[in-house]
Coordinates of C-alpha atoms and ligand atoms in Angstrom, one line a residue:
X27 CA 0.0 0.0 0.0
X28 CA 1.2 3.5 -0.6
X29 CA 2.7 5.4 2.3
X30 CA -0.3 7.7 2.4
X31 CA -2.4 4.9 3.7
X32 CA -0.8 5.8 7.0
X33 CA -3.5 8.4 7.6
X34 CA -7.2 8.4 7.7
X35 CA -7.0 11.2 5.2
X36 CA -4.8 11.8 2.1
X37 CA -1.5 12.4 3.8
X38 CA -0.2 14.7 1.1
X39 CA -3.2 16.9 1.3
X40 CA -3.9 16.9 5.0
X41 CA -6.9 18.9 6.0
X42 CA -6.2 22.0 8.1
X43 CA -9.8 22.1 9.3
X44 CA -12.3 20.1 11.3
X45 CA -14.6 19.3 8.4
X46 CA -16.2 16.0 8.2
X47 CA -14.1 13.4 6.4
X48 CA -16.4 11.8 3.8
X49 CA -15.0 8.3 3.7
X50 CA -12.7 7.8 6.7
X51 CA -10.1 5.1 6.1
X52 CA -9.0 2.6 8.7
X53 CA -5.6 3.1 10.2
X54 CA -3.2 0.4 8.9
X55 CA -0.4 -1.2 10.9
X56 CA 3.2 -1.0 9.8
X57 CA 5.4 -4.0 9.3
X58 CA 8.5 -4.6 7.3
X59 CA 8.4 -1.0 6.1
X60 CA 4.9 -1.4 4.7
X61 CA 1.5 -0.2 5.7
X62 CA -0.9 -3.1 5.8
X63 CA -4.6 -3.1 6.5
X64 CA -5.4 -5.2 9.5
X65 CA -7.5 -8.3 9.4
X66 CA -9.0 -7.2 12.8
X67 CA -12.6 -7.8 13.7
X68 CA -12.5 -5.2 16.5
X69 CA -11.9 -1.6 15.8
X70 CA -11.7 1.5 18.0
X71 CA -13.4 4.5 16.6
X72 CA -11.3 7.7 16.6
X73 CA -13.2 10.9 16.6
X74 CA -12.0 14.5 16.1
X75 CA -12.3 15.9 19.7
X76 CA -13.5 19.2 18.3
X77 CA -16.5 17.8 16.5
X78 CA -16.8 14.1 17.4
X79 CA -16.8 13.3 13.7
X80 CA -15.3 10.0 12.8
X81 CA -11.6 10.4 11.6
X82 CA -10.5 6.8 11.4
X83 CA -11.0 3.3 12.9
X84 CA -7.9 1.9 14.7
X85 CA -7.7 -1.9 14.6
X86 CA -7.2 -4.1 17.6
X87 CA -4.3 -5.9 16.0
X88 CA -4.9 -9.7 15.7
X89 CA -2.8 -12.3 17.5
X90 CA -1.3 -13.2 14.2
X91 CA -0.4 -9.6 13.4
X92 CA 1.2 -9.1 16.8
X93 CA 3.2 -12.3 16.4
X94 CA 4.2 -11.3 12.9
X95 CA 5.5 -7.9 14.2
X96 CA 7.7 -9.7 16.7
X97 CA 9.0 -12.1 14.1
X98 CA 9.8 -9.3 11.7
X99 CA 11.7 -7.5 14.4
X100 CA 13.6 -10.7 15.4
X101 CA 14.5 -11.3 11.8
X102 CA 15.8 -7.8 11.3
X103 CA 17.9 -7.6 14.5
X104 CA 21.1 -9.5 13.6
X105 CA 21.8 -7.4 10.5
X106 CA 20.7 -4.2 12.3
X107 CA 23.0 -4.9 15.2
X108 CA 25.8 -5.5 12.8
X109 CA 25.1 -2.3 10.9
X110 CA 27.9 0.2 11.6
X111 CA 27.1 2.9 14.0
X112 CA 28.1 5.5 11.4
X113 CA 25.5 4.1 9.0
X114 CA 22.9 4.2 11.8
X115 CA 23.9 7.8 12.5
X116 CA 23.3 8.7 8.8
X117 CA 19.8 7.3 9.0
X118 CA 19.2 9.5 12.1
X119 CA 20.4 12.6 10.3
X120 CA 18.0 11.9 7.4
X121 CA 15.2 11.0 9.8
X122 CA 15.5 14.4 11.6
X123 CA 15.6 16.2 8.3
X124 CA 12.4 14.5 7.2
X125 CA 10.7 15.3 10.4
X126 CA 11.5 19.0 9.9
X127 CA 10.2 18.8 6.3
X128 CA 7.0 17.1 7.5
X129 CA 6.5 19.2 10.6
X130 CA 3.2 20.7 9.5
X131 CA 1.8 17.4 8.4
X132 CA 2.7 15.8 11.7
X133 CA 1.2 18.7 13.6
X134 CA -2.0 18.6 11.5
X135 CA -2.6 15.0 12.3
X136 CA -2.1 15.8 16.0
X137 CA -4.6 18.7 15.9
X138 CA -7.1 16.5 14.1
X139 CA -6.8 13.4 16.2
X140 CA -5.8 14.8 19.6
X141 CA -7.4 18.2 19.6
X142 CA -4.5 20.5 20.7
X143 CA -4.0 23.7 18.8
X144 CA -1.9 23.6 15.7
X145 CA 0.8 25.9 17.3
X146 CA 0.9 23.6 20.3
X147 CA 1.0 20.5 18.0
X148 CA 4.1 22.0 16.3
X149 CA 5.7 22.2 19.8
X150 CA 4.8 18.5 20.4
X151 CA 6.7 17.6 17.2
X152 CA 9.6 19.8 18.0
X153 CA 10.2 18.4 21.5
X154 CA 10.3 14.9 19.9
X155 CA 12.5 16.1 17.0
X156 CA 15.0 17.3 19.6
X157 CA 15.4 13.8 21.0
X158 CA 16.0 12.5 17.5
X159 CA 18.5 15.2 16.9
X160 CA 20.3 14.3 20.1
X161 CA 20.3 10.6 18.9
X162 CA 22.5 11.7 16.0
X163 CA 25.3 11.9 18.5
X164 CA 25.0 8.1 18.9
X165 CA 28.6 7.2 18.0
X166 CA 29.8 9.4 20.8
X167 CA 27.1 8.2 23.2
X168 CA 28.0 4.5 22.6
X169 CA 31.7 5.0 23.3
X170 CA 32.7 2.4 25.8
X171 CA 35.3 2.2 28.6
X172 CA 38.6 0.5 28.8
X173 CA 41.1 0.1 31.6
X174 CA 44.4 -1.8 31.9
X175 CA 43.5 -3.7 35.1
X176 CA 46.7 -5.6 35.5
X177 CA 50.0 -6.3 33.7
X178 CA 49.1 -7.2 30.1
X179 CA 45.4 -7.4 31.0
X180 CA 42.7 -5.0 30.1
X181 CA 38.9 -4.8 30.6
X182 CA 36.7 -3.2 28.0
X183 CA 33.0 -2.4 28.5
X184 CA 30.8 -2.3 25.4
X185 CA 27.2 -1.2 25.1
X186 CA 25.2 -3.7 23.1
X187 CA 21.6 -3.5 22.0
X188 CA 19.0 -5.6 23.8
X189 CA 17.2 -7.1 20.8
X190 CA 13.5 -6.6 20.3
X191 CA 12.1 -3.8 22.5
X192 CA 8.6 -2.2 22.7
X193 CA 7.1 1.2 23.5
X194 CA 3.6 1.9 24.7
X195 CA 2.5 5.5 24.3
X196 CA -0.2 7.8 25.8
X197 CA -2.6 10.0 23.9
X198 CA -1.3 13.4 25.0
X199 CA 1.9 13.8 23.0
X200 CA 1.3 11.7 19.8
X201 CA 4.7 12.7 18.2
X202 CA 6.9 13.6 21.2
X203 CA 6.5 10.4 23.2
X204 CA 7.0 8.0 20.3
X205 CA 10.1 10.0 19.6
X206 CA 11.4 9.4 23.1
X207 CA 11.8 5.8 21.9
X208 CA 12.1 5.5 18.1
X209 CA 15.4 7.3 17.7
X210 CA 17.2 6.1 20.8
X211 CA 16.0 2.5 20.6
X212 CA 16.9 2.1 16.9
X213 CA 20.1 4.1 16.9
X214 CA 21.5 1.9 19.7
X215 CA 20.8 -1.1 17.5
X216 CA 17.5 -2.5 18.7
X217 CA 14.4 -3.3 16.7
X218 CA 11.3 -1.5 18.1
X219 CA 7.7 -2.5 18.2
X220 CA 5.7 0.6 19.0
X221 CA 2.1 0.8 20.1
X222 CA 0.8 4.3 19.8
X223 CA -2.2 5.4 21.8
X224 CA -5.3 3.9 20.1
X225 CA -6.8 7.4 20.5
X226 CA -4.4 9.2 18.1
X227 CA -1.9 7.0 16.2
X228 CA -1.7 9.2 13.1
X229 CA 1.6 11.0 14.1
X230 CA 3.3 7.7 14.9
X231 CA 2.2 6.4 11.5
X232 CA 3.7 9.4 9.7
X233 CA 6.9 8.9 11.8
X234 CA 7.1 5.3 10.6
X235 CA 6.8 6.4 7.0
X236 CA 9.6 9.0 7.6
X237 CA 11.8 6.4 9.3
X238 CA 11.3 4.1 6.3
X239 CA 12.2 6.9 3.9
X240 CA 15.3 7.7 6.1
X241 CA 16.5 4.2 5.5
X242 CA 15.6 2.2 8.6
X243 CA 15.7 -1.4 7.2
X244 CA 12.6 -3.6 7.2
X245 CA 11.5 -4.7 10.6
X246 CA 13.6 -2.3 12.6
X247 CA 10.4 -0.3 13.4
X248 CA 7.0 -2.0 13.4
X249 CA 3.8 -0.4 14.6
X250 CA 1.0 -2.4 16.1
X251 CA -2.4 -1.1 17.4
X252 CA -5.0 -1.7 20.0
X253 CA -5.6 -1.3 23.7
X254 CA -5.1 -3.6 26.7
X255 CA -5.0 -6.8 24.7
X256 CA -2.0 -5.5 22.7
X257 CA -0.3 -4.4 25.9
X258 CA -0.8 -7.8 27.4
X259 CA 0.8 -9.4 24.4
X260 CA 3.8 -7.1 24.7
X261 CA 4.2 -7.7 28.4
X262 CA 4.0 -11.5 28.0
X263 CA 5.9 -12.1 24.7
X264 CA 9.3 -13.5 25.7
X265 CA 11.1 -12.2 22.6
X266 CA 10.4 -8.6 23.8
X267 CA 13.3 -7.7 26.1
X268 CA 12.3 -4.2 27.3
X269 CA 9.2 -1.9 27.5
X270 CA 9.1 1.8 27.5
X271 CA 5.8 3.0 28.9
X272 CA 4.4 6.5 29.3
X273 CA 0.8 7.0 30.6
X274 CA -1.4 6.7 33.6
X275 CA -0.6 5.1 36.9
X276 CA -3.4 2.6 36.4
X277 CA -1.9 1.1 33.3
X278 CA 1.7 1.8 34.1
X279 CA 1.9 0.2 37.5
X280 CA 0.3 -2.9 36.0
X281 CA 2.7 -2.9 33.1
X282 CA 5.8 -2.3 35.3
X283 CA 4.8 -5.0 37.8
X284 CA 3.9 -7.7 35.3
X285 CA 6.6 -6.8 32.8
X286 CA 9.3 -6.9 35.5
X287 CA 7.9 -10.2 36.8
X288 CA 8.3 -11.5 33.2
X289 CA 12.0 -10.6 33.4
X290 CA 11.8 -7.5 31.2
X291 CA 13.4 -4.2 31.6
X292 CA 10.6 -1.7 32.1
X293 CA 10.8 2.1 32.2
X294 CA 7.5 3.8 33.1
X295 CA 6.6 7.5 33.4
X296 CA 3.3 7.9 35.1
X297 CA 0.8 10.5 36.3
X298 CA 1.3 13.8 37.9
X299 CA -0.1 16.6 40.1
X300 CA 2.3 19.5 39.5
X301 CA 2.4 22.4 41.9
X302 CA 3.4 26.0 41.4
X303 CA 4.4 27.9 44.5
X304 CA 4.0 31.6 44.0
X305 CA 5.8 34.0 46.5
X306 CA 4.8 37.6 47.2
X307 CA 8.1 38.8 45.9
X308 CA 7.6 37.1 42.4
X309 CA 7.3 39.2 39.3
X310 CA 3.5 39.1 39.3
X311 CA 3.0 39.5 35.5
X312 CA 5.5 36.8 34.7
X313 CA 4.2 34.4 37.3
X314 CA 0.5 34.8 36.3
X315 CA 1.3 34.5 32.6
X316 CA 3.3 31.4 33.3
X317 CA 0.7 29.8 35.4
X318 CA -2.2 30.5 33.0
X319 CA -0.1 29.1 30.1
X320 CA 1.0 26.0 31.9
X321 CA -2.3 25.2 33.6
X322 CA -4.6 25.6 30.6
X323 CA -2.3 25.1 27.6
X324 CA -3.1 21.8 25.8
X325 CA -6.3 21.9 27.8
X326 CA -4.3 20.8 30.8
X327 CA -3.6 17.5 29.2
X328 CA 0.2 17.6 29.7
X329 CA 1.9 15.5 32.3
X330 CA 3.8 18.6 33.2
X331 CA 0.8 20.9 33.3
X332 CA 0.8 23.1 36.4
X333 CA -2.5 22.0 37.7
X334 CA -2.1 23.1 41.3
X335 CA -1.3 26.6 42.6
X336 CA 0.0 27.1 46.1
X337 CA -0.4 30.8 46.9
X338 CA 2.0 31.9 49.6
X339 CA 0.8 34.8 51.8
X340 CA -0.8 37.8 50.1
X341 CA -0.5 36.3 46.6
X342 CA -4.0 35.1 47.1
X343 CA -5.0 38.7 46.3
X344 CA -3.8 38.0 42.7
X345 CA -6.5 35.5 42.1
X346 CA -8.9 37.9 40.3
X347 CA -6.2 38.9 37.8
X348 CA -5.4 35.2 37.3
X349 CA -9.1 34.5 36.6
X350 CA -9.3 37.5 34.2
X351 CA -6.4 36.2 32.3
X352 CA -7.7 32.6 32.1
X353 CA -11.2 33.9 31.1
X354 CA -9.6 35.7 28.2
X355 CA -8.3 32.5 26.7
X356 CA -9.8 31.5 23.3
X357 CA -11.1 27.9 23.6
X358 CA -11.7 26.7 20.1
X359 CA -11.0 24.1 17.4
X360 CA -7.3 23.6 17.2
X361 CA -7.1 24.8 13.5
X362 CA -8.8 28.1 14.3
X363 CA -6.6 31.1 14.2
X364 CA -6.0 32.5 17.7
X365 CA -7.2 29.3 19.5
X366 CA -5.4 29.1 22.8
X367 CA -6.6 25.7 23.8
X368 CA -8.7 23.0 22.2
X369 CA -11.1 20.3 23.5
X370 CA -10.3 17.4 25.8
X371 CA -9.7 14.1 24.2
X372 CA -13.1 12.4 24.6
X373 CA -16.6 12.8 25.9
X374 CA -15.7 10.4 28.8
X375 CA -12.8 12.6 29.7
X376 CA -15.0 15.7 29.6
X377 CA -17.5 14.0 31.9
X378 CA -14.8 12.8 34.3
X379 CA -13.3 16.3 34.5
X380 CA -16.7 17.9 35.1
X381 CA -17.5 15.4 37.8
X382 CA -14.3 16.3 39.6
X383 CA -15.3 20.0 39.4
X384 CA -18.7 19.0 40.8
X385 CA -17.0 17.1 43.6
X386 CA -15.0 20.2 44.6
X387 CA -18.1 22.2 44.9
X388 CA -19.8 19.5 47.0
X389 CA -16.7 19.4 49.2
X390 CA -16.9 23.1 49.9
X391 CA -14.3 24.6 47.5
X392 CA -15.2 27.7 45.5
X393 CA -15.5 27.6 41.7
X394 CA -14.0 31.0 40.8
X395 CA -14.0 30.4 37.1
X396 CA -16.4 27.7 35.8
X397 CA -15.7 26.1 32.4
X398 CA -18.4 23.5 32.7
X399 CA -20.9 23.6 29.9
X400 CA -18.7 25.8 27.7
X401 CA -19.1 25.4 23.9
X402 CA -17.6 27.4 21.1
X403 CA -20.2 28.5 18.6
X404 CA -18.7 26.8 15.6
X405 CA -18.1 23.4 17.3
X406 CA -21.1 22.6 19.5
X407 CA -20.4 18.8 19.5
X408 CA -16.8 18.8 20.8
X409 CA -15.5 17.7 24.2
X410 CA -15.2 21.2 25.6
X411 CA -14.3 22.3 29.1
X412 CA -13.4 25.9 29.5
X413 CA -10.6 27.1 31.8
X414 CA -11.7 26.4 35.4
X415 CA -10.2 27.8 38.6
X416 CA -11.1 26.2 41.9
X417 CA -10.1 28.1 45.1
X418 CA -10.2 27.4 48.8
X419 CA -9.1 23.8 48.1
X420 CA -8.0 21.6 50.9
X421 CA -5.6 18.7 50.5
X422 CA -8.3 16.0 51.3
X423 CA -10.6 17.1 48.5
X424 CA -10.9 14.8 45.5
X425 CA -10.0 17.6 43.1
X426 CA -6.6 17.7 44.9
X427 CA -5.9 14.1 45.4
X428 CA -6.7 13.0 41.8
X429 CA -5.0 13.9 38.6
X430 CA -7.6 15.9 36.7
X431 CA -5.9 16.1 33.3
X432 CA -8.1 18.9 32.0
X433 CA -8.1 22.7 32.0
X434 CA -8.6 23.0 35.7
X435 CA -6.4 24.8 38.2
X436 CA -6.9 24.0 41.9
X437 CA -5.6 26.7 44.3
X438 CA -4.5 26.3 47.9
X439 CA -3.4 29.0 50.4
X440 CA -0.4 28.8 52.8
X441 CA 1.4 31.4 54.9
X442 CA 5.0 30.5 54.4
X443 CA 7.5 28.9 52.1
X444 CA 8.0 26.1 54.5
X445 CA 4.3 25.3 54.5
X446 CA 4.3 25.3 50.8
X447 CA 7.2 22.8 50.7
X448 CA 5.5 20.6 53.3
X449 CA 2.3 20.6 51.3
X450 CA 3.9 19.8 48.0
X451 CA 6.1 17.1 49.5
X452 CA 3.1 15.5 51.1
X453 CA 1.6 14.9 47.7
X454 CA 2.2 11.4 46.4
X455 CA 3.1 12.5 42.9
X456 CA 6.5 14.1 42.1
X457 CA 6.7 14.8 38.4
X458 CA 7.3 18.6 38.2
X459 CA 7.1 21.7 40.3
X460 CA 7.7 25.4 39.9
X461 CA 8.5 28.3 42.1
X462 CA 8.0 32.0 41.3
X463 CA 10.2 34.3 43.3
X464 CA 12.8 37.0 42.8
X465 CA 14.9 35.7 45.7
X466 CA 17.8 33.5 44.9
X467 CA 17.9 32.3 48.5
X468 CA 14.2 31.4 48.5
X469 CA 14.6 29.5 45.2
X470 CA 17.7 27.7 46.5
X471 CA 16.0 26.6 49.7
X472 CA 13.0 25.4 47.7
X473 CA 15.1 23.5 45.1
X474 CA 17.0 21.7 47.9
X475 CA 14.0 20.7 50.0
X476 CA 11.4 19.9 47.3
X477 CA 10.9 16.2 46.4
X478 CA 9.6 16.6 42.8
X479 CA 11.9 15.4 40.2
X480 CA 11.8 18.4 37.7
X481 CA 12.0 21.8 39.3
X482 CA 11.3 25.1 37.6
X483 CA 12.6 28.4 39.0
X484 CA 10.5 31.0 37.3
X485 CA 10.0 28.4 34.6
X486 CA 6.5 26.9 34.5
X487 CA 7.1 23.6 32.6
X488 CA 10.6 22.5 33.3
X489 CA 10.8 19.6 30.9
X490 CA 14.6 19.1 30.4
X491 CA 16.0 19.1 26.8
X492 CA 17.4 15.8 25.6
X493 CA 20.9 16.3 26.8
X494 CA 19.3 15.8 30.2
X495 CA 16.6 13.3 31.0
X496 CA 12.9 13.4 32.0
X497 CA 13.3 12.9 35.7
X498 CA 10.0 12.4 37.5
X499 CA 10.0 11.3 41.1
X500 CA 7.8 9.4 43.6
X501 CA 4.5 8.1 42.2
X502 CA 5.1 9.8 38.8
X503 CA 7.7 7.2 37.9
X504 CA 7.7 3.4 38.4
X505 CA 10.6 1.6 39.9
X506 CA 11.8 4.5 42.0
X507 CA 13.3 6.3 39.1
X508 CA 15.7 3.4 38.2
X509 CA 15.4 4.3 34.6
X510 CA 14.7 7.6 32.9
X511 CA 13.7 8.5 29.3
X512 CA 16.3 10.0 27.0
X513 CA 19.7 11.5 27.9
X514 CA 22.4 9.2 29.1
X515 CA 20.0 7.0 31.1
X516 CA 18.0 6.6 27.9
X517 CA 21.0 5.1 26.1
X518 CA 21.6 2.9 29.2
X519 CA 18.0 1.7 29.1
X520 CA 18.3 0.4 25.5
X521 CA 21.7 -1.2 25.9
X522 CA 23.3 -3.7 28.1
X523 CA 26.9 -3.7 29.1
X524 CA 29.3 -6.4 28.0
X525 CA 32.7 -6.5 29.6
X526 CA 35.6 -8.3 28.0
X527 CA 38.8 -8.9 29.9
X528 CA 41.7 -10.0 27.9
X529 CA 45.3 -11.0 28.5
X530 CA 47.9 -10.6 25.8
X531 CA 51.2 -11.8 27.2
X532 CA 54.4 -12.9 25.6
X533 CA 55.1 -16.6 25.6
X534 CA 58.1 -16.4 27.9
X535 CA 56.1 -14.5 30.6
X536 CA 53.5 -17.2 30.9
X537 CA 53.7 -18.9 34.3
X538 CA 54.6 -22.6 34.5
X539 CA 51.9 -23.7 36.9
X540 CA 48.2 -23.1 37.2
X541 CA 47.1 -20.6 39.8
X542 CA 44.0 -21.8 41.6
X543 CA 43.5 -18.9 44.0
X544 CA 41.1 -16.0 43.0
X545 CA 43.1 -13.6 40.9
X546 CA 44.1 -10.4 42.8
X547 CA 45.4 -8.4 39.9
X548 CA 48.4 -7.3 42.0
Ligands
NAD602 P1 -3.3 5.6 29.6 O1 -2.6 4.9 30.7 O2 -4.8 5.5 29.6 O3 -2.8 5.0 28.2 C1 -1.4 4.8 27.9 C2 -1.2 3.6 27.2 O4 -1.6 2.4 28.0 C3 -2.1 3.5 25.9 O5 -1.3 3.0 24.8 C4 -3.2 2.5 26.3 O6 -3.6 1.7 25.2 C5 -2.5 1.7 27.3 N1 -3.5 1.3 28.4 C6 -4.5 2.0 28.9 N2 -5.2 1.3 29.8 C7 -4.6 0.1 29.9 C8 -4.8 -1.0 30.7 N3 -5.8 -1.1 31.6 N4 -4.1 -2.1 30.5 C9 -3.1 -2.1 29.6 N5 -2.8 -1.0 28.9 C10 -3.5 0.1 29.0 O7 -2.8 7.1 29.6 P2 -3.4 8.2 28.7 O8 -4.7 8.6 29.1 O9 -3.2 7.9 27.2 O10 -2.3 9.4 29.0 C11 -2.5 10.3 30.1 C12 -1.7 9.9 31.3 O11 -0.3 9.8 30.9 C13 -1.7 10.9 32.4 O12 -1.8 10.2 33.6 C14 -0.4 11.6 32.3 O13 0.1 12.2 33.4 C15 0.5 10.5 31.8 N6 1.7 11.0 31.1 C16 2.8 10.9 31.8 C17 4.0 11.4 31.2 C18 5.3 11.4 32.0 O14 6.3 11.5 31.3 N7 5.3 11.2 33.3 C19 3.9 11.9 29.9 C20 2.7 11.9 29.3 C21 1.6 11.5 29.9

């Protein structure tokens, strides 16, 4: 099938609007560098979140298709492992170039399937592209270690690929998160089976097409589809050596536990409840702009969204300005000019978010800005929730204990920085946090005492660039942070060390008798 079968619409003429697609096509799967229509009997309907019009049907890959993806990857692995690192690097260069050339097309598929605004979707692609660009340094990243450990004896440590590995992705970053795995897993010499979110696989399908055009051999990247059934296959298939998961705690803790019990390496980035502490000495304009952008951007569906505001001292007086700024945001179809945020992913998600707002009201909090029932005129059928600000929130309330994952900011008051730190540290999640202050001493104390893994000082969404790693903490990462995505730990995750100790000694220096004691290297 032509590459354009990757998308529900003609990939070369992607629509930049939310109009109804007359004859939606089923999403194919990708195996041996070809797009293939699934033999599935079960499909998951994918609707444009702005209109709820059908965009495509995503197959629940059949057992035979899943098995075939593994066999294809197993078949590809020996030759791919043996491919020189310089050749793999050239493919990465080409891949990054193609992503740049197809940037708008990737972003358009994200806006159509996921709902975020086109500008935000371009950022989604860029943050993934940066990981692919960093993977171009793979020859340097794979340099091993060597030490002369005794006379005539040296030990070398090599990094070797694992074999067949898998990635399971969430819906909220359809390009960035597949790109946390595709470049690093393949550049290190593995063959990757990727399962995009069944709610928006289009960007991953375009990435597969670009990887093929960049020169990844058949079977080095295969894409399968589906929900829990496909995940269970990945967890239990012995040929799959490692799993990279990003998503909710519910799915991720299960995948981590069962995958680890099956002897696989599992890295799993999970849910979040990110706090912003705002100090009275902060630059008010910068702090409020940052909080509004990070709370409501992408309709709050970012794992690093600032969903919780901790107002220290008199900053609670700034709430009305915050609400004015949030109210001014343009909630609209993602292709509309000037849209600040789009819809949430599904009607179920909208319902869940609205119920959490209801619960806050029932538990005695104040709904300062209410986005329930909001509908932009042009898109009455979308999954809309307008920016919502809940104040007078107490830590026991459901809106505080649960990840809302929508355009909802919950606000708590404290009197001191220490109280803010205690409150934030008592929360079980630890993905990201931000502080807004002009005091270096305050920021330093906060940075040292706070337990979240990614700290922003006057920076609202401190997601590290790929020369660092994505470093969540506590319940936001499985396995206590034993493995991080991208950066040096990303290379470590996709490789295993092999050490080789060798002795090269001249004949006349060889000892006459066997030595039976443990060598001491003296
Ligand atoms: P999700 O857990 O529902 O889905 C993620 C993946 O797991 C999907 O591919 C899905 O098919 C699969 N899945 C879902 N339920 C499953 C189950 N019961 N058994 C097996 N597999 C299952 O997550 P989502 O709604 O797509 O994404 C949003 C979540 O992801 C939020 O909690 C967000 O905080 C988190 N997230 C975390 C990070 C991070 O780096 N920490 C980044 C992005 C998103």
